[in-house]
PDB file of C-alpha atoms in Angstrom:
ATOM      1  CA  MET A  72     -38.949 121.791-136.037  1.00 73.00           C
ATOM      2  CA  GLU A  73     -38.066 121.515-132.361  1.00 78.00           C
ATOM      3  CA  CYS A  74     -34.998 120.407-130.407  1.00 80.00           C
ATOM      4  CA  LYS A  75     -35.334 116.813-129.219  1.00 73.00           C
ATOM      5  CA  ASN A  76     -33.371 117.624-126.044  1.00 79.00           C
ATOM      6  CA  CYS A  77     -35.053 120.796-124.706  1.00 82.00           C
ATOM      7  CA  LEU A  78     -38.052 121.187-127.076  1.00 80.00           C
ATOM      8  CA  ASN A  79     -36.875 124.660-128.159  1.00 82.00           C
ATOM      9  CA  GLN A  80     -38.247 125.765-131.541  1.00 80.00           C
ATOM     10  CA  LEU A  81     -35.636 125.595-134.332  1.00 79.00           C
ATOM     11  CA  ALA A  82     -35.333 126.842-137.880  1.00 81.00           C
ATOM     12  CA  ASN A  83     -35.259 124.152-140.563  1.00 78.00           C
ATOM     13  CA  ASN A  84     -31.641 124.893-141.456  1.00 79.00           C
ATOM     14  CA  GLN A  85     -30.264 124.912-137.887  1.00 81.00           C
ATOM     15  CA  LYS A  86     -27.585 122.331-137.077  1.00 79.00           C
ATOM     16  CA  PHE A  87     -27.354 123.116-133.346  1.00 82.00           C
ATOM     17  CA  CYS A  88     -29.888 124.256-130.772  1.00 82.00           C
ATOM     18  CA  SER A  89     -29.366 127.881-129.692  1.00 78.00           C
ATOM     19  CA  GLU A  90     -30.844 127.090-126.246  1.00 79.00           C
ATOM     20  CA  CYS A  91     -29.052 123.916-125.082  1.00 80.00           C
ATOM     21  CA  GLY A  92     -26.315 123.553-127.717  1.00 72.00           C
ATOM     22  CA  GLY A  93     -27.481 120.075-128.707  1.00 74.00           C
ATOM     23  CA  LYS A  94     -26.741 118.842-132.214  1.00 75.00           C
ATOM     24  CA  VAL A  95     -29.748 118.494-134.505  1.00 78.00           C
ATOM     25  CA  ILE A  96     -29.859 114.855-135.642  1.00 75.00           C
ATOM     26  CA  LEU A  97     -32.352 113.855-138.305  1.00 72.00           C
ATOM     27  CA  GLU A  98     -30.818 110.606-139.575  1.00 73.00           C
ATOM     28  CA  ARG A  99     -31.500 107.203-138.031  1.00 73.00           C
ATOM     29  CA  ILE A 100     -28.760 105.427-136.062  1.00 77.00           C
ATOM     30  CA  THR A 101     -26.596 103.122-138.175  1.00 82.00           C
ATOM     31  CA  PHE A 102     -23.365 101.250-137.454  1.00 77.00           C
ATOM     32  CA  LYS A 103     -21.601 103.771-139.673  1.00 77.00           C
ATOM     33  CA  SER A 104     -22.926 106.702-137.611  1.00 74.00           C
ATOM     34  CA  ILE A 105     -21.897 104.978-134.360  1.00 77.00           C
ATOM     35  CA  PHE A 106     -18.385 104.358-135.725  1.00 72.00           C
ATOM     36  CA  ASN A 107     -18.084 107.955-136.958  1.00 73.00           C
ATOM     37  CA  GLU A 108     -19.194 109.278-133.572  1.00 72.00           C
ATOM     38  CA  ILE A 109     -16.544 107.173-131.782  1.00 69.00           C
ATOM     39  CA  LEU A 110     -13.872 108.499-134.162  1.00 65.00           C
ATOM     40  CA  ASP A 111     -15.060 112.061-133.614  1.00 66.00           C
ATOM     41  CA  LYS A 112     -15.149 111.709-129.819  1.00 63.00           C
ATOM     42  CA  PHE A 113     -11.704 110.209-129.339  1.00 60.00           C
ATOM     43  CA  PHE A 114      -9.568 110.664-132.474  1.00 57.00           C
ATOM     44  CA  ASN A 115     -10.523 114.039-133.925  1.00 57.00           C
ATOM     45  CA  ILE A 116      -7.457 116.273-133.507  1.00 48.00           C
ATOM     46  CA  ASP A 117      -9.658 119.171-132.362  1.00 55.00           C
ATOM     47  CA  ASN A 118     -11.688 117.247-129.795  1.00 73.00           C
ATOM     48  CA  LYS A 119     -11.508 117.595-126.016  1.00 81.00           C
ATOM     49  CA  PHE A 120     -10.008 114.165-125.367  1.00 84.00           C
ATOM     50  CA  TYR A 121      -7.052 114.672-127.693  1.00 84.00           C
ATOM     51  CA  GLN A 122      -6.408 118.188-126.371  1.00 88.00           C
ATOM     52  CA  THR A 123      -6.726 117.023-122.761  1.00 91.00           C
ATOM     53  CA  PHE A 124      -4.269 114.160-123.275  1.00 93.00           C
ATOM     54  CA  LEU A 125      -1.633 116.309-124.985  1.00 92.00           C
ATOM     55  CA  THR A 126      -1.943 119.251-122.596  1.00 94.00           C
ATOM     56  CA  LEU A 127      -1.795 117.033-119.494  1.00 95.00           C
ATOM     57  CA  LEU A 128       1.359 115.519-120.980  1.00 94.00           C
ATOM     58  CA  LYS A 129       3.075 118.850-121.672  1.00 93.00           C
ATOM     59  CA  GLN A 130       1.423 121.458-119.432  1.00 95.00           C
ATOM     60  CA  PRO A 131      -0.694 119.645-116.790  1.00 95.00           C
ATOM     61  CA  GLN A 132      -1.202 122.871-114.824  1.00 95.00           C
ATOM     62  CA  GLU A 133      -3.232 124.274-117.743  1.00 94.00           C
ATOM     63  CA  VAL A 134      -5.822 121.488-117.513  1.00 95.00           C
ATOM     64  CA  VAL A 135      -5.894 121.016-113.726  1.00 95.00           C
ATOM     65  CA  GLY A 136      -5.656 124.690-112.800  1.00 92.00           C
ATOM     66  CA  GLY A 137      -8.073 125.649-115.561  1.00 92.00           C
ATOM     67  CA  TYR A 138     -10.722 123.212-114.371  1.00 92.00           C
ATOM     68  CA  ILE A 139     -10.368 124.311-110.740  1.00 92.00           C
ATOM     69  CA  ASP A 140     -10.571 127.995-111.809  1.00 91.00           C
ATOM     70  CA  GLY A 141     -13.792 127.326-113.741  1.00 89.00           C
ATOM     71  CA  LYS A 142     -12.514 126.909-117.329  1.00 85.00           C
ATOM     72  CA  ARG A 143     -14.339 123.651-118.011  1.00 82.00           C
ATOM     73  CA  SER A 144     -15.417 123.723-121.649  1.00 81.00           C
ATOM     74  CA  LYS A 145     -12.021 123.257-123.335  1.00 83.00           C
ATOM     75  CA  TYR A 146     -10.925 119.972-121.748  1.00 88.00           C
ATOM     76  CA  PHE A 147     -12.364 116.549-120.940  1.00 88.00           C
ATOM     77  CA  ASN A 148     -14.287 116.286-117.665  1.00 90.00           C
ATOM     78  CA  PRO A 149     -11.998 114.689-114.992  1.00 93.00           C
ATOM     79  CA  ILE A 150     -14.524 111.994-114.030  1.00 92.00           C
ATOM     80  CA  SER A 151     -15.064 111.032-117.685  1.00 89.00           C
ATOM     81  CA  TYR A 152     -11.301 111.014-118.218  1.00 92.00           C
ATOM     82  CA  PHE A 153     -10.862 108.784-115.162  1.00 93.00           C
ATOM     83  CA  ALA A 154     -13.604 106.454-116.434  1.00 91.00           C
ATOM     84  CA  PHE A 155     -11.822 106.192-119.791  1.00 91.00           C
ATOM     85  CA  SER A 156      -8.514 105.314-118.066  1.00 92.00           C
ATOM     86  CA  LEU A 157     -10.264 102.599-116.024  1.00 91.00           C
ATOM     87  CA  THR A 158     -11.869 101.203-119.179  1.00 91.00           C
ATOM     88  CA  LEU A 159      -8.540 101.099-121.005  1.00 91.00           C
ATOM     89  CA  SER A 160      -6.698  99.415-118.119  1.00 89.00           C
ATOM     90  CA  GLY A 161      -9.693  97.082-117.664  1.00 87.00           C
ATOM     91  CA  ILE A 162      -9.318  95.949-121.281  1.00 87.00           C
ATOM     92  CA  TYR A 163      -5.612  95.249-120.695  1.00 85.00           C
ATOM     93  CA  PHE A 164      -6.227  93.198-117.528  1.00 82.00           C
ATOM     94  CA  TYR A 165      -9.105  91.355-119.226  1.00 82.00           C
ATOM     95  CA  LEU A 166      -6.797  90.348-122.086  1.00 81.00           C
ATOM     96  CA  MET A 167      -4.283  89.115-119.504  1.00 77.00           C
ATOM     97  CA  GLN A 168      -6.921  87.070-117.674  1.00 73.00           C
ATOM     98  CA  LYS A 169      -8.136  85.450-120.885  1.00 72.00           C
ATOM     99  CA  GLY A 170      -4.626  84.577-122.024  1.00 70.00           C
ATOM    100  CA  PHE A 171      -4.513  86.926-125.025  1.00 69.00           C
ATOM    101  CA  ILE A 172      -1.456  88.565-123.458  1.00 67.00           C
ATOM    102  CA  ASP A 173       1.322  86.100-122.594  1.00 63.00           C
ATOM    103  CA  TYR A 174       2.257  86.837-119.001  1.00 60.00           C
ATOM    104  CA  ASN A 175       3.475  83.353-118.102  1.00 57.00           C
ATOM    105  CA  VAL A 176       7.170  84.285-118.156  1.00 52.00           C
ATOM    106  CA  ALA A 177       6.672  86.942-115.482  1.00 52.00           C
ATOM    107  CA  MET A 178       4.390  84.724-113.412  1.00 55.00           C
ATOM    108  CA  ASN A 179       6.822  81.777-113.513  1.00 56.00           C
ATOM    109  CA  SER A 180       9.822  83.909-112.555  1.00 52.00           C
ATOM    110  CA  MET A 181       7.792  85.467-109.737  1.00 52.00           C
ATOM    111  CA  GLN A 182       6.721  82.079-108.398  1.00 53.00           C
ATOM    112  CA  ASN A 183      10.282  80.713-108.586  1.00 56.00           C
ATOM    113  CA  ALA A 184      11.337  83.448-106.157  1.00 52.00           C
ATOM    114  CA  TYR A 185       9.312  81.758-103.402  1.00 56.00           C
ATOM    115  CA  GLU A 186      10.660  78.780-101.475  1.00 61.00           C
ATOM    116  CA  THR A 187       7.520  76.873-100.457  1.00 64.00           C
ATOM    117  CA  GLU A 188       4.407  75.784-102.336  1.00 66.00           C
ATOM    118  CA  MET A 189       2.247  77.684 -99.868  1.00 64.00           C
ATOM    119  CA  GLN A 190       4.059  80.942-100.660  1.00 60.00           C
ATOM    120  CA  LYS A 191       3.625  80.290-104.377  1.00 61.00           C
ATOM    121  CA  GLU A 192      -0.081  79.567-103.898  1.00 66.00           C
ATOM    122  CA  ILE A 193      -0.600  82.756-101.880  1.00 63.00           C
ATOM    123  CA  ALA A 194       1.280  84.807-104.506  1.00 60.00           C
ATOM    124  CA  THR A 195      -0.859  83.296-107.292  1.00 64.00           C
ATOM    125  CA  LYS A 196      -4.069  84.124-105.417  1.00 68.00           C
ATOM    126  CA  ILE A 197      -2.927  87.701-104.781  1.00 66.00           C
ATOM    127  CA  ASN A 198      -2.055  88.187-108.461  1.00 66.00           C
ATOM    128  CA  LYS A 199      -5.405  86.752-109.521  1.00 70.00           C
ATOM    129  CA  PHE A 200      -7.217  89.052-107.083  1.00 69.00           C
ATOM    130  CA  VAL A 201      -5.330  92.107-108.389  1.00 66.00           C
ATOM    131  CA  LEU A 202      -6.191  91.204-111.989  1.00 66.00           C
ATOM    132  CA  GLU A 203      -9.881  90.699-111.239  1.00 72.00           C
ATOM    133  CA  TYR A 204     -10.346  93.772-109.060  1.00 75.00           C
ATOM    134  CA  SER A 205      -7.726  96.162-110.477  1.00 76.00           C
ATOM    135  CA  ASN A 206     -10.208  98.972-111.100  1.00 78.00           C
ATOM    136  CA  VAL A 207     -11.760  98.632-107.642  1.00 83.00           C
ATOM    137  CA  ILE A 208      -8.281  98.785-106.078  1.00 82.00           C
ATOM    138  CA  THR A 209      -7.508 101.896-108.124  1.00 85.00           C
ATOM    139  CA  ILE A 210     -10.680 103.656-106.944  1.00 87.00           C
ATOM    140  CA  LEU A 211      -9.922 102.760-103.314  1.00 87.00           C
ATOM    141  CA  PHE A 212      -6.412 104.210-103.601  1.00 87.00           C
ATOM    142  CA  ILE A 213      -7.562 107.609-104.919  1.00 92.00           C
ATOM    143  CA  PRO A 214      -8.503 108.895-101.402  1.00 93.00           C
ATOM    144  CA  ILE A 215      -5.002 107.923-100.216  1.00 91.00           C
ATOM    145  CA  TYR A 216      -3.441 109.954-103.050  1.00 91.00           C
ATOM    146  CA  VAL A 217      -5.694 112.864-102.117  1.00 94.00           C
ATOM    147  CA  LEU A 218      -4.626 112.611 -98.466  1.00 93.00           C
ATOM    148  CA  PHE A 219      -0.940 112.588 -99.449  1.00 92.00           C
ATOM    149  CA  THR A 220      -1.175 115.624-101.746  1.00 93.00           C
ATOM    150  CA  LYS A 221      -3.276 117.517 -99.198  1.00 94.00           C
ATOM    151  CA  ILE A 222      -0.609 116.910 -96.532  1.00 93.00           C
ATOM    152  CA  LEU A 223       2.397 117.570 -98.762  1.00 93.00           C
ATOM    153  CA  PHE A 224       1.159 120.440-100.942  1.00 94.00           C
ATOM    154  CA  SER A 225      -1.334 122.349 -98.775  1.00 90.00           C
ATOM    155  CA  LYS A 226       1.167 125.189 -98.219  1.00 89.00           C
ATOM    156  CA  ALA A 227       1.958 125.479-101.942  1.00 90.00           C
ATOM    157  CA  LYS A 228      -1.646 126.257-102.921  1.00 91.00           C
ATOM    158  CA  SER A 229      -4.736 126.542-100.758  1.00 89.00           C
ATOM    159  CA  TYR A 230      -6.729 123.840-102.551  1.00 93.00           C
ATOM    160  CA  ASN A 231      -9.542 122.192-100.607  1.00 94.00           C
ATOM    161  CA  TRP A 232     -10.113 118.424-100.453  1.00 94.00           C
ATOM    162  CA  ALA A 233     -12.340 118.380-103.553  1.00 95.00           C
ATOM    163  CA  GLU A 234      -9.758 120.335-105.554  1.00 95.00           C
ATOM    164  CA  HIS A 235      -7.025 117.917-104.504  1.00 95.00           C
ATOM    165  CA  PHE A 236      -9.359 115.152-105.675  1.00 96.00           C
ATOM    166  CA  ILE A 237      -9.504 116.812-109.126  1.00 95.00           C
ATOM    167  CA  VAL A 238      -5.699 117.116-109.206  1.00 96.00           C
ATOM    168  CA  ASN A 239      -5.251 113.410-108.474  1.00 95.00           C
ATOM    169  CA  ILE A 240      -8.025 112.221-110.792  1.00 96.00           C
ATOM    170  CA  TYR A 241      -6.533 114.070-113.761  1.00 96.00           C
ATOM    171  CA  LEU A 242      -2.921 113.109-113.065  1.00 96.00           C
ATOM    172  CA  TYR A 243      -3.637 109.462-112.242  1.00 95.00           C
ATOM    173  CA  SER A 244      -5.803 109.094-115.362  1.00 95.00           C
ATOM    174  CA  GLU A 245      -3.107 110.556-117.609  1.00 95.00           C
ATOM    175  CA  ALA A 246      -0.371 108.379-116.088  1.00 94.00           C
ATOM    176  CA  SER A 247      -2.580 105.286-116.372  1.00 93.00           C
ATOM    177  CA  ILE A 248      -3.500 105.971-120.022  1.00 94.00           C
ATOM    178  CA  ILE A 249       0.154 106.501-120.985  1.00 94.00           C
ATOM    179  CA  THR A 250       1.429 103.311-119.320  1.00 93.00           C
ATOM    180  CA  THR A 251      -1.523 101.174-120.460  1.00 92.00           C
ATOM    181  CA  LEU A 252      -1.060 102.277-124.074  1.00 92.00           C
ATOM    182  CA  LEU A 253       2.652 101.446-123.834  1.00 91.00           C
ATOM    183  CA  LEU A 254       1.832  98.028-122.354  1.00 87.00           C
ATOM    184  CA  LEU A 255      -0.690  97.296-125.111  1.00 87.00           C
ATOM    185  CA  LEU A 256       1.879  98.275-127.731  1.00 87.00           C
ATOM    186  CA  SER A 257       4.440  95.994-126.034  1.00 84.00           C
ATOM    187  CA  VAL A 258       2.391  92.792-126.359  1.00 79.00           C
ATOM    188  CA  ILE A 259       4.039  92.031-129.706  1.00 79.00           C
ATOM    189  CA  ASN A 260       7.161  90.908-127.818  1.00 77.00           C
ATOM    190  CA  THR A 261       7.197  89.133-124.437  1.00 74.00           C
ATOM    191  CA  LYS A 262      10.566  90.553-123.359  1.00 78.00           C
ATOM    192  CA  ILE A 263       9.507  94.112-124.199  1.00 81.00           C
ATOM    193  CA  LEU A 264       6.238  93.533-122.325  1.00 78.00           C
ATOM    194  CA  MET A 265       8.076  92.320-119.216  1.00 79.00           C
ATOM    195  CA  THR A 266      10.433  95.308-119.326  1.00 82.00           C
ATOM    196  CA  MET A 267       7.552  97.717-119.824  1.00 84.00           C
ATOM    197  CA  SER A 268       5.628  96.113-116.946  1.00 80.00           C
ATOM    198  CA  MET A 269       8.568  96.649-114.602  1.00 82.00           C
ATOM    199  CA  LEU A 270       9.033 100.238-115.760  1.00 88.00           C
ATOM    200  CA  SER A 271       5.353 101.237-115.718  1.00 88.00           C
ATOM    201  CA  PHE A 272       5.247 102.221-112.027  1.00 89.00           C
ATOM    202  CA  LEU A 273       8.490 104.186-112.392  1.00 92.00           C
ATOM    203  CA  LEU A 274       7.058 106.044-115.402  1.00 92.00           C
ATOM    204  CA  GLN A 275       3.898 106.866-113.469  1.00 92.00           C
ATOM    205  CA  PHE A 276       5.937 108.122-110.518  1.00 92.00           C
ATOM    206  CA  ILE A 277       8.099 110.332-112.777  1.00 94.00           C
ATOM    207  CA  TYR A 278       4.996 111.758-114.431  1.00 95.00           C
ATOM    208  CA  PHE A 279       3.421 112.501-111.031  1.00 94.00           C
ATOM    209  CA  VAL A 280       6.574 114.296-109.823  1.00 94.00           C
ATOM    210  CA  TYR A 281       6.805 116.340-113.034  1.00 95.00           C
ATOM    211  CA  SER A 282       3.090 117.205-113.020  1.00 95.00           C
ATOM    212  CA  LEU A 283       2.841 118.084-109.315  1.00 95.00           C
ATOM    213  CA  LYS A 284       5.824 120.404-109.720  1.00 95.00           C
ATOM    214  CA  LYS A 285       3.977 122.143-112.566  1.00 95.00           C
ATOM    215  CA  VAL A 286       0.546 122.202-110.929  1.00 95.00           C
ATOM    216  CA  PHE A 287       1.804 123.611-107.620  1.00 94.00           C
ATOM    217  CA  ASP A 288       4.481 125.788-109.257  1.00 93.00           C
ATOM    218  CA  LEU A 289       7.370 124.462-107.136  1.00 93.00           C
ATOM    219  CA  SER A 290      11.136 124.514-107.516  1.00 93.00           C
ATOM    220  CA  TRP A 291      13.020 121.228-107.941  1.00 92.00           C
ATOM    221  CA  LYS A 292      14.363 121.649-104.416  1.00 93.00           C
ATOM    222  CA  SER A 293      10.826 121.941-102.978  1.00 93.00           C
ATOM    223  CA  ILE A 294       9.526 118.973-104.948  1.00 93.00           C
ATOM    224  CA  MET A 295      12.481 116.792-103.884  1.00 93.00           C
ATOM    225  CA  VAL A 296      11.801 117.578-100.214  1.00 94.00           C
ATOM    226  CA  ARG A 297       8.196 116.526-100.724  1.00 92.00           C
ATOM    227  CA  ILE A 298       9.276 113.303-102.443  1.00 92.00           C
ATOM    228  CA  ILE A 299      11.311 112.391 -99.350  1.00 93.00           C
ATOM    229  CA  LEU A 300       8.316 113.195 -97.130  1.00 92.00           C
ATOM    230  CA  PHE A 301       6.105 111.136 -99.460  1.00 90.00           C
ATOM    231  CA  PHE A 302       8.263 108.035 -98.942  1.00 90.00           C
ATOM    232  CA  GLY A 303       8.118 108.655 -95.200  1.00 91.00           C
ATOM    233  CA  LEU A 304       4.315 108.741 -95.317  1.00 89.00           C
ATOM    234  CA  LEU A 305       4.269 105.684 -97.562  1.00 87.00           C
ATOM    235  CA  PHE A 306       6.461 103.793 -95.086  1.00 91.00           C
ATOM    236  CA  LEU A 307       4.074 104.656 -92.229  1.00 90.00           C
ATOM    237  CA  LEU A 308       1.108 103.564 -94.361  1.00 86.00           C
ATOM    238  CA  LEU A 309       2.762 100.215 -95.152  1.00 87.00           C
ATOM    239  CA  ILE A 310       3.458  99.631 -91.447  1.00 92.00           C
ATOM    240  CA  PHE A 311      -0.202 100.377 -90.706  1.00 89.00           C
ATOM    241  CA  ILE A 312      -1.369  97.959 -93.420  1.00 84.00           C
ATOM    242  CA  PHE A 313       1.073  95.312 -92.149  1.00 85.00           C
ATOM    243  CA  ILE A 314      -0.289  95.627 -88.594  1.00 90.00           C
ATOM    244  CA  LEU A 315      -3.859  95.423 -89.898  1.00 86.00           C
ATOM    245  CA  GLY A 316      -2.942  92.318 -91.894  1.00 78.00           C
ATOM    246  CA  ILE A 317      -1.472  90.600 -88.827  1.00 84.00           C
ATOM    247  CA  ALA A 318      -4.518  91.536 -86.739  1.00 83.00           C
ATOM    248  CA  PHE A 319      -6.890  90.277 -89.433  1.00 79.00           C
ATOM    249  CA  GLY A 320      -4.948  87.028 -89.811  1.00 74.00           C
ATOM    250  CA  TYR A 321      -4.992  86.519 -86.031  1.00 76.00           C
ATOM    251  CA  TYR A 322      -8.759  87.122 -85.986  1.00 75.00           C
ATOM    252  CA  LEU A 323      -9.342  84.569 -88.755  1.00 71.00           C
ATOM    253  CA  LYS A 324      -7.157  81.987 -87.051  1.00 73.00           C
ATOM    254  CA  LYS A 325      -8.745  82.563 -83.636  1.00 77.00           C
ATOM    255  CA  ASN A 326     -12.202  82.006 -85.090  1.00 74.00           C
ATOM    256  CA  ASN A 327     -11.082  78.946 -87.093  1.00 68.00           C
ATOM    257  CA  LEU A 328     -11.812  80.707 -90.385  1.00 62.00           C
ATOM    258  CA  ILE A 329      -8.503  79.599 -91.897  1.00 57.00           C
TER     259      ILE A 329
END
């Protein structure tokens, strides 16, 4: 018998390949085997996903620092973990788009805050765009997070750009999974869902502060100084985006595109 992955010769009673570590599978694929594999991958208490989720929640420095230091067999790969978080949030936004999650109360109260029909129409279009392209927006924001942590935490630890990328991928994914799960559990009650939606960004921010303190081994005083600097950088970024928006709007109007 030979391994189907690397063609290494195996004994008849071997369950795993000694060369590549691949599992020896002799049975045909069935729906039962697919279901069991999904359960094993994501819900087995000893699996990497479960351990990664819990450790990032309690001791994020163990996962992030371990991966950067080369300990990469114990926890979920950061890119795979990020992909899972995008899939989970994608499911939530899809359910919102299709009306399975009642978001009308929030949308109506948001629209009532605007005075003119044009403002309401623009707000509706922006919300629709965010729902449709939420994952794309998330991916585009990752480099900004990396830039911020590189600026604010470069003196705490000498991580390079790629290592800061790993820090942000892990922490964002964990924060996203936590808040998305809470939102999905809140759909049973509209008021709870609205409250959870308003608190989700605050929860993510708190988790980021807690985790960055752990990852970069900082005192509360040091992390608070960096939070203040973060808001300063965020303010400058918003001004830059605002100027770009005005320039883009002027360009569209000048060329009769709007």
